[in-house]
Coordinates of C-alpha atoms and ligand atoms in Angstrom, one line a residue:
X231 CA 195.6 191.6 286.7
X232 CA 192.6 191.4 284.5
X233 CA 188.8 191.3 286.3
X234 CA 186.0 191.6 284.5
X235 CA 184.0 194.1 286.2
X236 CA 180.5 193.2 284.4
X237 CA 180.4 189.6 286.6
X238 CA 181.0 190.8 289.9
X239 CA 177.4 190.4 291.5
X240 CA 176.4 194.2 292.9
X241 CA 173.4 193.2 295.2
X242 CA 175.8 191.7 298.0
X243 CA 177.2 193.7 300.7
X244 CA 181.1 195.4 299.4
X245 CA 183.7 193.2 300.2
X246 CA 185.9 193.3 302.9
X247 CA 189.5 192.6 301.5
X248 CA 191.4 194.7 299.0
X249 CA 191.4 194.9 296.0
X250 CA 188.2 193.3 295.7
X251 CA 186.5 196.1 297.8
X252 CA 187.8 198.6 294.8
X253 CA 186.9 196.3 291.8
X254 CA 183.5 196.0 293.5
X255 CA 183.3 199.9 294.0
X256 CA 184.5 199.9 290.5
X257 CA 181.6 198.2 288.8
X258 CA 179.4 200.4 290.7
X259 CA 180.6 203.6 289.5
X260 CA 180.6 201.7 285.6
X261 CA 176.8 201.5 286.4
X262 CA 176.6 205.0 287.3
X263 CA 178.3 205.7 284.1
X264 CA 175.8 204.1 282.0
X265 CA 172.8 206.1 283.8
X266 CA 175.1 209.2 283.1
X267 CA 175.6 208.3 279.2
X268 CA 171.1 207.2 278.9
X269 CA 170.6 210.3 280.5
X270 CA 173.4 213.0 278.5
X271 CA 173.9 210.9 275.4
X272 CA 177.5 211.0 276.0
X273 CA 179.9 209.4 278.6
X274 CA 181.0 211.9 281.6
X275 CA 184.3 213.6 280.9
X276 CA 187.5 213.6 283.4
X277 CA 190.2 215.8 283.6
X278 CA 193.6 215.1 286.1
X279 CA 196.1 217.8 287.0
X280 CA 199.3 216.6 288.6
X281 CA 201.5 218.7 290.9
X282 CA 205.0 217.9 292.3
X283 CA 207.2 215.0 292.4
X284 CA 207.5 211.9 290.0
X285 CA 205.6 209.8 293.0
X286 CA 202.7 212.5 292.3
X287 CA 202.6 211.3 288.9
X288 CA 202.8 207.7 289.2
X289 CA 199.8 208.4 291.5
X290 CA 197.8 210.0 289.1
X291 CA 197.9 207.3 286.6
X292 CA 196.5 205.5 289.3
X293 CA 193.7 207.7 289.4
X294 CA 193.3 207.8 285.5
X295 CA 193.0 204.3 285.5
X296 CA 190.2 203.7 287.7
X297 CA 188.4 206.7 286.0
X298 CA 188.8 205.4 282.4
X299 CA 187.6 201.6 284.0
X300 CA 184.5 203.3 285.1
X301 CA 183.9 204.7 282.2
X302 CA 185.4 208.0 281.8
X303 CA 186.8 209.7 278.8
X304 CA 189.9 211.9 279.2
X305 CA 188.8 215.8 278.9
X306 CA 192.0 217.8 277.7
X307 CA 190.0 221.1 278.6
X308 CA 189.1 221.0 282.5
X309 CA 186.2 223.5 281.8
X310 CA 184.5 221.0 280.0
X311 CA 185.4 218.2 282.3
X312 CA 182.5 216.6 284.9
X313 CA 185.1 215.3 287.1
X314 CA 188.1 217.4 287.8
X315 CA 190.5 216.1 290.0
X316 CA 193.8 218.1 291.4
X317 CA 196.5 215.4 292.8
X318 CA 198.5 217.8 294.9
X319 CA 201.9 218.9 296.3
X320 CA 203.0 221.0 299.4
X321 CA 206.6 220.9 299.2
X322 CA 206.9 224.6 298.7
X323 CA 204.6 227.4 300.0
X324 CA 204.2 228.6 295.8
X325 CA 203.2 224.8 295.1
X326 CA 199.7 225.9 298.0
X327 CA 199.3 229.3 296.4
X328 CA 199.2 227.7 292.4
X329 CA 196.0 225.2 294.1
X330 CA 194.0 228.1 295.3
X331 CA 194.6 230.3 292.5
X332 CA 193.4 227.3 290.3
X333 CA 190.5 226.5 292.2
X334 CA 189.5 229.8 292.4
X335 CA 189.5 230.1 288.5
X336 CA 187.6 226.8 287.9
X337 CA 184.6 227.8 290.3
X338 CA 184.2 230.5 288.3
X339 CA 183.9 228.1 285.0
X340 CA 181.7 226.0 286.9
X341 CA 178.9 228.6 286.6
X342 CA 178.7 226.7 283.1
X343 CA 178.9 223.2 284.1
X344 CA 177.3 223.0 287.7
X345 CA 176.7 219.7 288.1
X346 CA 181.0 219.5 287.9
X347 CA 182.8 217.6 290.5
X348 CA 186.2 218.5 291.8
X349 CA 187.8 216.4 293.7
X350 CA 191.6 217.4 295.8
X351 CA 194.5 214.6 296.8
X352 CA 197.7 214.0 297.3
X353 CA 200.5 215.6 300.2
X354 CA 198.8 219.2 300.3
X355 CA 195.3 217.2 301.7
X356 CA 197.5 215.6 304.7
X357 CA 197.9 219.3 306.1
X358 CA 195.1 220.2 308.9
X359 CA 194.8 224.1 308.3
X360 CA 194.5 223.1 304.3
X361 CA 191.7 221.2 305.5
X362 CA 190.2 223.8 307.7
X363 CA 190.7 226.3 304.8
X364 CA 188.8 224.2 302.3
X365 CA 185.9 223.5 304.8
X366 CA 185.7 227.4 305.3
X367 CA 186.3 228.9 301.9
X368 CA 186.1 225.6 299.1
X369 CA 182.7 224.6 299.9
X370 CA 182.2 223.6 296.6
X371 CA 185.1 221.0 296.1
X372 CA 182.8 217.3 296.1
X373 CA 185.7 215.3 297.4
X374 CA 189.0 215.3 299.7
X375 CA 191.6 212.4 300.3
X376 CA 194.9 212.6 300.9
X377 CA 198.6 209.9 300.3
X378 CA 197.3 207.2 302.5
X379 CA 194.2 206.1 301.0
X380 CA 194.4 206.5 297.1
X381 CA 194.0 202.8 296.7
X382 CA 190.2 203.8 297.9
X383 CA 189.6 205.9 295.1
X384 CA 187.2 204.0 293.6
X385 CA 184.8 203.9 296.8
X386 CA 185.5 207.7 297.6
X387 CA 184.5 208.5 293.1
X388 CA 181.2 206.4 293.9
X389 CA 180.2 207.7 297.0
X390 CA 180.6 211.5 296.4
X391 CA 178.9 210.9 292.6
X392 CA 175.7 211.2 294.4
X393 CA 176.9 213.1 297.9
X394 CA 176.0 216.7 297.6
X395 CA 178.5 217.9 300.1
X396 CA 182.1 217.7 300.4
X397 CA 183.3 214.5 301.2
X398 CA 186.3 214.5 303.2
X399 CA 188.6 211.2 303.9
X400 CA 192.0 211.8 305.1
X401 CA 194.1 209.5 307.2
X402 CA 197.3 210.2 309.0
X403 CA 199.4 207.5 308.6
X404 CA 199.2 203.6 307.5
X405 CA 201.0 200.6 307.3
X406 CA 199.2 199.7 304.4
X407 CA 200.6 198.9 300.8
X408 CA 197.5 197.9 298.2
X409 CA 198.5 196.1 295.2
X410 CA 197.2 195.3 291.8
X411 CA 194.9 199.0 291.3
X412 CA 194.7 199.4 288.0
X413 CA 196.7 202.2 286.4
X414 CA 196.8 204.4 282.7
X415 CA 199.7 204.5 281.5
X416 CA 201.2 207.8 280.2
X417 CA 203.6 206.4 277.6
X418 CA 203.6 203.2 276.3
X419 CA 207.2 202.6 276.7
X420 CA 208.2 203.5 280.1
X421 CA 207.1 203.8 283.2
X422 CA 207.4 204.6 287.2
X423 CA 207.3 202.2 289.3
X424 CA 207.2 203.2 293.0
X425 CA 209.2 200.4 295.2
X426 CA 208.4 202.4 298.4
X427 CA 206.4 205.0 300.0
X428 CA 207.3 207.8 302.9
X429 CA 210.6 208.6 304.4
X430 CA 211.9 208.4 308.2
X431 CA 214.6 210.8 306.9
X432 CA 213.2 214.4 308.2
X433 CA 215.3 216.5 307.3
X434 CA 214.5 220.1 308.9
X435 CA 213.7 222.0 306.0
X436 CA 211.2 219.2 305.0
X437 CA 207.7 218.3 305.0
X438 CA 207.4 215.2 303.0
X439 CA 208.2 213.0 306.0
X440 CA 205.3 214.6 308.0
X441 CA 202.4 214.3 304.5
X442 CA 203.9 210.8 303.4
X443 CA 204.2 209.4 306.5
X444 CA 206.7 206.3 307.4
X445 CA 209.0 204.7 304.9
X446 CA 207.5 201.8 303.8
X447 CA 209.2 199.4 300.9
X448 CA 206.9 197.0 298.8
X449 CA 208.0 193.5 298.2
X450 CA 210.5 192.7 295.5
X451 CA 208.5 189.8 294.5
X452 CA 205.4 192.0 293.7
X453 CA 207.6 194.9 292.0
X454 CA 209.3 192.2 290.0
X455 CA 205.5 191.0 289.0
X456 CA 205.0 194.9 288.0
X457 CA 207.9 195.3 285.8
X458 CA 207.8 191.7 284.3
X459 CA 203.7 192.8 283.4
X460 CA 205.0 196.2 282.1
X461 CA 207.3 194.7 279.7
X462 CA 204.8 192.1 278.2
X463 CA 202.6 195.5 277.6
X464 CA 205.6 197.1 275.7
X465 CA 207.4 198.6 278.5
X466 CA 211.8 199.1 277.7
X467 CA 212.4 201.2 280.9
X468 CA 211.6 201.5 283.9
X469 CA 212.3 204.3 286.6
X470 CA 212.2 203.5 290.3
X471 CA 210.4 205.2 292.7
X472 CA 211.3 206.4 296.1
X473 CA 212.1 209.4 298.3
X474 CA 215.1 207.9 299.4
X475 CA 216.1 204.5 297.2
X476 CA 218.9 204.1 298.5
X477 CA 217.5 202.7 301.9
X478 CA 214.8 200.6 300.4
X479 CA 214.2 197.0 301.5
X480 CA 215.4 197.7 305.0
X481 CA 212.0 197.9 307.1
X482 CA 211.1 194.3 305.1
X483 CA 210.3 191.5 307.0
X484 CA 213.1 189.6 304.8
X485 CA 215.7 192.6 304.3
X486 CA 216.5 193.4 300.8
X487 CA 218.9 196.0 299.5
X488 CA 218.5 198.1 296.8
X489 CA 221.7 197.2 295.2
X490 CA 220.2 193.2 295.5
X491 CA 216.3 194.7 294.0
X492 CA 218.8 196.5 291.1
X493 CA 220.1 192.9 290.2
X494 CA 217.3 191.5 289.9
X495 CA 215.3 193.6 288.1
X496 CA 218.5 193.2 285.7
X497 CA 217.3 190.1 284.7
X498 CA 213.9 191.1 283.5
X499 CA 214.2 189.8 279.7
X500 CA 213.2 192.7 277.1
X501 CA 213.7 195.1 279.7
X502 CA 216.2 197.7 278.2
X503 CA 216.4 200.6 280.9
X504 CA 216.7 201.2 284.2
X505 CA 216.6 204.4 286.5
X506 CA 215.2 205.1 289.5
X507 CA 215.4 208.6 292.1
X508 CA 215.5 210.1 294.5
X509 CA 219.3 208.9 296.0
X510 CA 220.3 209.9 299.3
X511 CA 224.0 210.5 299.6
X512 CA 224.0 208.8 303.5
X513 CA 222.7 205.8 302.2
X514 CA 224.0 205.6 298.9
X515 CA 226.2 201.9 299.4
X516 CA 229.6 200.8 298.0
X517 CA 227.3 197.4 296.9
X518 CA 225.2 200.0 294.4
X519 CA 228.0 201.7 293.0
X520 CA 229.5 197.6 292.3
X521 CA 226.0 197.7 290.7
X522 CA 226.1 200.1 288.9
X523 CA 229.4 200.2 287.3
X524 CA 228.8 196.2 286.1
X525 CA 224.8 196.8 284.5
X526 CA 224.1 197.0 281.2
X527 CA 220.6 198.4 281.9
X528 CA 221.0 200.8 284.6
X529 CA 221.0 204.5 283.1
X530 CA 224.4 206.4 283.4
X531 CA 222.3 208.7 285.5
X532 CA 222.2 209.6 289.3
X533 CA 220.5 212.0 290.9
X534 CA 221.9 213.2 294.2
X535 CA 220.6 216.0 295.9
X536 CA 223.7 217.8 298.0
X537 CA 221.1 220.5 299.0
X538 CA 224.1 222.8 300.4
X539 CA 227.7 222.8 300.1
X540 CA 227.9 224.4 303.6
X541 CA 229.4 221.3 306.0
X542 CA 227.3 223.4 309.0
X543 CA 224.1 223.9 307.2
X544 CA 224.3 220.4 306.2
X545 CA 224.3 219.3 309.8
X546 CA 221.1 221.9 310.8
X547 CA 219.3 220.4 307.3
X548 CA 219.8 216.8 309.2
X549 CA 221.2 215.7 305.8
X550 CA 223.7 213.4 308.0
X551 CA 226.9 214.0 305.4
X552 CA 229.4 216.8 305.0
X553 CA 230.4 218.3 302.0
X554 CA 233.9 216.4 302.0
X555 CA 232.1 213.0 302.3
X556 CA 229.6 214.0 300.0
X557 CA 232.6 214.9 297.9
X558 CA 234.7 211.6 298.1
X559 CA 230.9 209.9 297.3
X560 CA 230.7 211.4 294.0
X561 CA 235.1 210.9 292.8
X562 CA 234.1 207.1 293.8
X563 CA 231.0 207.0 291.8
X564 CA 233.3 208.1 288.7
X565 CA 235.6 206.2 289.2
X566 CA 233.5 203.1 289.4
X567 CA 231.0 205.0 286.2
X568 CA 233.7 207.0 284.5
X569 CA 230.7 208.4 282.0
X570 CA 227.8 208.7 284.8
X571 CA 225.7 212.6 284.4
X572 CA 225.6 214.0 288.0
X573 CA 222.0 216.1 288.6
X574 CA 221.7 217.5 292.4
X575 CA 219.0 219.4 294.2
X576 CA 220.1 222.7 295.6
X577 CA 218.2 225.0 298.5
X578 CA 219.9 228.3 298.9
X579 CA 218.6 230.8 301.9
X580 CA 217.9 227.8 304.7
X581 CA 218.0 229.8 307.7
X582 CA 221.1 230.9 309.1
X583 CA 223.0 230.6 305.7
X584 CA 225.8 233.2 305.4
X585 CA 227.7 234.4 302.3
X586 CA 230.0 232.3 303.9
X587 CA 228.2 228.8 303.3
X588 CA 226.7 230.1 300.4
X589 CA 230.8 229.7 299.2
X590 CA 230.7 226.8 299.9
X591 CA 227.6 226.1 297.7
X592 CA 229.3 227.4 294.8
X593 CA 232.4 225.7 295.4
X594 CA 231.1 222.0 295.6
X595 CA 229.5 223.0 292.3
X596 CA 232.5 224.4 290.5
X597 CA 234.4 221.0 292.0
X598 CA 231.4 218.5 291.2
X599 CA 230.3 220.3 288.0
X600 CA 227.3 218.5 287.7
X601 CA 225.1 218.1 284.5
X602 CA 222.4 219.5 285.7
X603 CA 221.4 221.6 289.0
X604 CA 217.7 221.9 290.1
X605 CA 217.9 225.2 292.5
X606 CA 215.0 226.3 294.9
X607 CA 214.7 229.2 297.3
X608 CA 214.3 228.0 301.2
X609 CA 210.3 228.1 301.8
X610 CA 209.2 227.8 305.4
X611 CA 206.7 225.0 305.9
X612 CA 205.3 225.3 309.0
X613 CA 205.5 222.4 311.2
X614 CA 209.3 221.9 310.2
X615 CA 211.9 222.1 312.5
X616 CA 213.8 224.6 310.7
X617 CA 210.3 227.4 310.5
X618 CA 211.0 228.0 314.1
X619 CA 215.3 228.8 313.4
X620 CA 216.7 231.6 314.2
X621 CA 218.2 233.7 311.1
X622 CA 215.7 233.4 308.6
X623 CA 217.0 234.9 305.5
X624 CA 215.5 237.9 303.7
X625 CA 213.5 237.2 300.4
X626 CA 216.1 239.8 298.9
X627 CA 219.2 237.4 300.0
X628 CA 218.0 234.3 298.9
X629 CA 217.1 235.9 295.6
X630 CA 220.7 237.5 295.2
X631 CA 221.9 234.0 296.2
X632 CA 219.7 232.4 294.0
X633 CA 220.9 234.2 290.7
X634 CA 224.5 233.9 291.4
X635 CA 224.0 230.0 292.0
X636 CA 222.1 229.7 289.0
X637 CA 224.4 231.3 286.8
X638 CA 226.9 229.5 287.4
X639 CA 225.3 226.0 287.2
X640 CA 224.0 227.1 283.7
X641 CA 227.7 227.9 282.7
X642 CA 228.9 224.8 283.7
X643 CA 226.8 222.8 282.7
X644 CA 226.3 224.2 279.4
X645 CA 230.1 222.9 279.3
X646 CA 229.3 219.3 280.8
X647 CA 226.9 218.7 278.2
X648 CA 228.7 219.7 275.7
X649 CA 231.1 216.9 276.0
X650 CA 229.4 214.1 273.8
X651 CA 229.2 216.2 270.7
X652 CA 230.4 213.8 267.3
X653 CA 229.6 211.0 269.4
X654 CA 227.0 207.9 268.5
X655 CA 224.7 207.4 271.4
X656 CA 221.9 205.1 272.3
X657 CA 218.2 206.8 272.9
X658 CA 214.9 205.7 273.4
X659 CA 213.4 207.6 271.1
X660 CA 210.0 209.1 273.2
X661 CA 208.2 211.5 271.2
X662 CA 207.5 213.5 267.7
X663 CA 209.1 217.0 268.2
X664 CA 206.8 219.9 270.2
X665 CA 208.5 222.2 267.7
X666 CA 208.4 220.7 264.4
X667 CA 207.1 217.6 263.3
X668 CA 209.4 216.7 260.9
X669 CA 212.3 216.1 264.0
X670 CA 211.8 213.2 267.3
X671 CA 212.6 213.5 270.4
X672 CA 214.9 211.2 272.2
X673 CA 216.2 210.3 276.2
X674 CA 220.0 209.5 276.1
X675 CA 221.0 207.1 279.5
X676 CA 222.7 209.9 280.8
X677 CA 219.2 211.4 280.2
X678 CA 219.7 214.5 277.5
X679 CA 217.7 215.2 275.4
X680 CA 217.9 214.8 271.4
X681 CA 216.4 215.7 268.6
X682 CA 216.8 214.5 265.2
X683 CA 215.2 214.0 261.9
X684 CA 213.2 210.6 261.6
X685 CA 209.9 208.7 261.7
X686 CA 207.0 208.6 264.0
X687 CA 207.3 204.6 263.5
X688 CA 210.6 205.0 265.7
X689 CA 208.5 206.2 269.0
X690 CA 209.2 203.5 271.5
X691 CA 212.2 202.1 270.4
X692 CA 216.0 202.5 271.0
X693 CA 217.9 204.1 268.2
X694 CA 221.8 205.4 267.8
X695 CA 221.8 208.3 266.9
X696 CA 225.3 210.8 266.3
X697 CA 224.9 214.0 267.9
X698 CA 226.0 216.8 265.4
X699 CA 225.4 219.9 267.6
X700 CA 224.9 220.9 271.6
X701 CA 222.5 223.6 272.3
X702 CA 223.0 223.9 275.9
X703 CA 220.5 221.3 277.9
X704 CA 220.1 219.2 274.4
X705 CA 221.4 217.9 271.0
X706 CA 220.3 218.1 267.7
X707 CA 221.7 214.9 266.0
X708 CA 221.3 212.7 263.0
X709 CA 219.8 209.4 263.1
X710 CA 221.5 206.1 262.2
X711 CA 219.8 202.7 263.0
X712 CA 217.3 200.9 265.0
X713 CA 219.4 198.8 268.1
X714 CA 215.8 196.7 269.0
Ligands
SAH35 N1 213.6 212.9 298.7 C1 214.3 213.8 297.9 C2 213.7 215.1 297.7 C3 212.2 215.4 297.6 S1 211.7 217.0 297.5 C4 215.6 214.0 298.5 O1 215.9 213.8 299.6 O2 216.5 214.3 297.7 C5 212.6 217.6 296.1 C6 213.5 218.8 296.5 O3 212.7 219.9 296.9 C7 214.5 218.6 297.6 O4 215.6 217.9 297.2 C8 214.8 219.9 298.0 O5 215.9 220.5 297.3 C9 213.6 220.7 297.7 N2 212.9 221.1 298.9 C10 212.3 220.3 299.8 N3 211.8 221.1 300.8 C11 212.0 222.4 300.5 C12 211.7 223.6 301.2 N4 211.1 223.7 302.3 N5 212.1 224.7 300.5 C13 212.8 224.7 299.4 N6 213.1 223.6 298.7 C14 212.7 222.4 299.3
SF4_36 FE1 212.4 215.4 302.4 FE2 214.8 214.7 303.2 FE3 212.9 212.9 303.0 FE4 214.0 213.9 300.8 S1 215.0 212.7 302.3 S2 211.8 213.6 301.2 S3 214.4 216.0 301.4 S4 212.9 214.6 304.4
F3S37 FE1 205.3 217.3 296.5 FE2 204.4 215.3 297.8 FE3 206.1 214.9 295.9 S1 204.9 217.2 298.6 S2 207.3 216.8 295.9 S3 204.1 215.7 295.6 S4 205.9 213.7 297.8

């Protein structure tokens, strides 16, 4: 959706409806712009950090957009930046401790820029003591939102430009979903696309549920408008958004599965790639797995988080599976996938965890032997059923537990991956080597990494390429031809 921002008329009253209210907003903070750039000689500068999950990001190039609409130019270097903003994340207590610590360090640059702005969003904003702590000890953060209300960010950047105290807007829930914001793209060949927003599923150990609030899906037609726009700008693949995809569509007004949104998207014409996270195992249908195993576009990828192998710790994380179900789940998705990468999510140390279940734990992954294993150590988040448990387990435990589980998902997968040396694959190719320039990067489906020799001129497109040697979590191949 294009507007043009110079002929909306700025001396009547904001309107009411969205978007329109933001696009309106939007054109005002364009015309603060321009008083910035007569008065400095040089449009202000804007800086984004992004913390957390892929949601966060998708988020943030929400942000980006409306600041480089109004004006903005993107500020590598927050030091230098006029508008900092911090989109946030509370899953773990270390994800709180890593926002203070940088806030504490950009005050201190801010002694050089004063007339900086830092703004805070995202889930760590939806907490009430963060919000308490901030009033007390941040004084000099200009402006706080939280999950809810991003959509407004365009209101909330004009009306602290001029504020010269914190601004605060935080809401605790809505049933709101706000389309057609315009967003930056971070790459010009993929893209997140979030089809819903919260989760009912509250599992104990979690707070998402409590800083996202209620699941809510969008409508297919308007994330089929999305993806079909994305493509026409260049777009091959898409990933799909979600805490829990695997029950989207279901609060609709019109019920929609997410195997029935998979098919559709399907026949988007030029789009190459689909993924999408996060999967639940309790909801994860025989329809999708029918899905999956027919598609040509969806990515021989699925992430699903077991989060303990422990059948009883399953039940006190309110994950609603045991490990033999969980178990059957995955033989079925093989059989139906035969060359599908498994990637899981893995908490060791949830209270009450023996050496016992912490067996168990290594035993699904020995049997699963997954591709790849993201591990974290149990943090209590206060608020969560399972802070108050009994048999919290000692930092010295969980690190012990956490070693052992680690080193022997890195064995094993080191083996897993391994497997498709010699082979030709397919890759979108995404990037020009960190390392050395002379090599690109590209995403197999099954979503390794590989690096091979080639040309810039390939970024963006899907190549084969044969995969000469496997260095663990990635491949060095040898390129061979463009496929479109
Ligand atoms: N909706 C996704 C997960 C989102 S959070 C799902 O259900 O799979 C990403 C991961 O962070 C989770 O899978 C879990 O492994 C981890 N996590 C969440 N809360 C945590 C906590 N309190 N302590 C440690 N890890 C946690
Ligand atoms: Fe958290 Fe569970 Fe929801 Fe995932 S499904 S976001 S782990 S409550
Ligand atoms: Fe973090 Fe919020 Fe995502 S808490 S993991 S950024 S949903």
């Amino acid at each position: 959706m294009t507007i043009d921002l110079d002929r909306i008329d700025l001396s009547t009253a904001a309107p009411a409806e969205e978007p329109a209210r933001q696009f309106y907003f939007l054109a005002k903070c364009r015309e603060w712009v321009k008083s910035f750039e007569q008065k400095h000689g040089r449009p202000p500068r804007s800086h984004v950090t992004t913390f957390g999950c892929q949601m966060n990001a998708r988020d943030s190039e929400k942000l980006e957009g409306i600041l480089k609409n109004a004006g903005y130019v993107e500020e590598p270097d927050e030091k230098k930046a006029d508008f900092v903003i911090f989109n946030t994340c509370t899953v773990r207590e270390h994800a709180n401790q890593r926002l203070y610590g940088r806030l504490g360090q950009l005050n201190r640059s801010r002694k050089q820029n004063p007339e900086m702005k830092i703004a805070l969003c995202g889930c760590m904003m939806q907490e009430a003591e963060v919000l308490e702590k901030l009033k007390k000890s941040y004084s000099f953060v200009s402006l706080v939102f939280g999950t809810h209300n991003i959509y407004k960010f365009a209101e909330l950047l004009w009306a602290c430009l001029d504020a010269d105290r914190m601004l605060i807007d935080v809401w605790e829930d809505t049933d709101k979903i706000v389309e057609d914001i315009p967003s930056e793209r971070k790459f010009s060949f993929k893209s997140g696309v979030n089809i819903m927003t919260g989760c009912n599923n509250f599992c104990s150990y979690c707070i998402v549920p409590y800083v996202r609030g209620r699941e809510r899906s969008r409508e297919p037609k308007d994330i089929l408008r999305e993806i079909e726009a994305l493509v026409s700008d260049g777009v091959v693949e898409v990933m799909l958004l979600g805490q829990n995809v695997n029950s989207y569509g279901k609060t609709l007004e019109h019920p929609v599965s997410f195997a029935e949104l998979l098919t559709q998207i399907e026949q988007i014409d030029g789009l190459e790639r689909i993924r999408f996270m996060t999967s639940h195992p309790k909801d994860l249908s025989d329809e999708l797995i029918e899905v999956m195993g027919n598609s040509k576009k969806i990515c021989r990828h699925l992430h699903l988080p077991i989060q303990s192998g422990s059948t009883r710790i399953l039940e006190k994380m309110n994950r609603r599976y045991t490990k033999e179900q969980y178990l059957m789940l995955t033989e079925k998705i093989r059989r139906a996938v035969p060359d599908i990468s498994l990637t899981t999510d893995i908490i060791v140390g949830f209270p009450g965890e023996t050496e016992e279940d912490f067996q168990e734990t290594l035993d699904i992954v020995r049997r699963v032997r997954y591709d790849a294993v993201f591990t974290f150590q149990y943090s209590k988040r206060t608020g969560t059923p399972a802070a108050v448990m009994e048999g919290q387990v000692t930092p010295e435990v969980m690190k012990d537990r956490f070693d052992r589980l680690l080193a022997e998902v890195q064995a094993i997968s080191t083996e897993v991956c391994s497997v498709h040396t010699g082979s030709v694959q397919e890759v979108l190719v995404e990037s020009v080597n960190d390392h050395d320039p002379a090599l690109l990067t590209g995403r197999m489906s099954n979503n390794l990494l590989v690096h091979f020799p080639g040309d810039p001129s390939l970024i963006g497109k899907l190549f084969s390429v044969r995969l000469k040697e496997c260095r663990g979590f990635y491949y060095l191949g040898e390129g061979g031809h463009v496929l479109t």
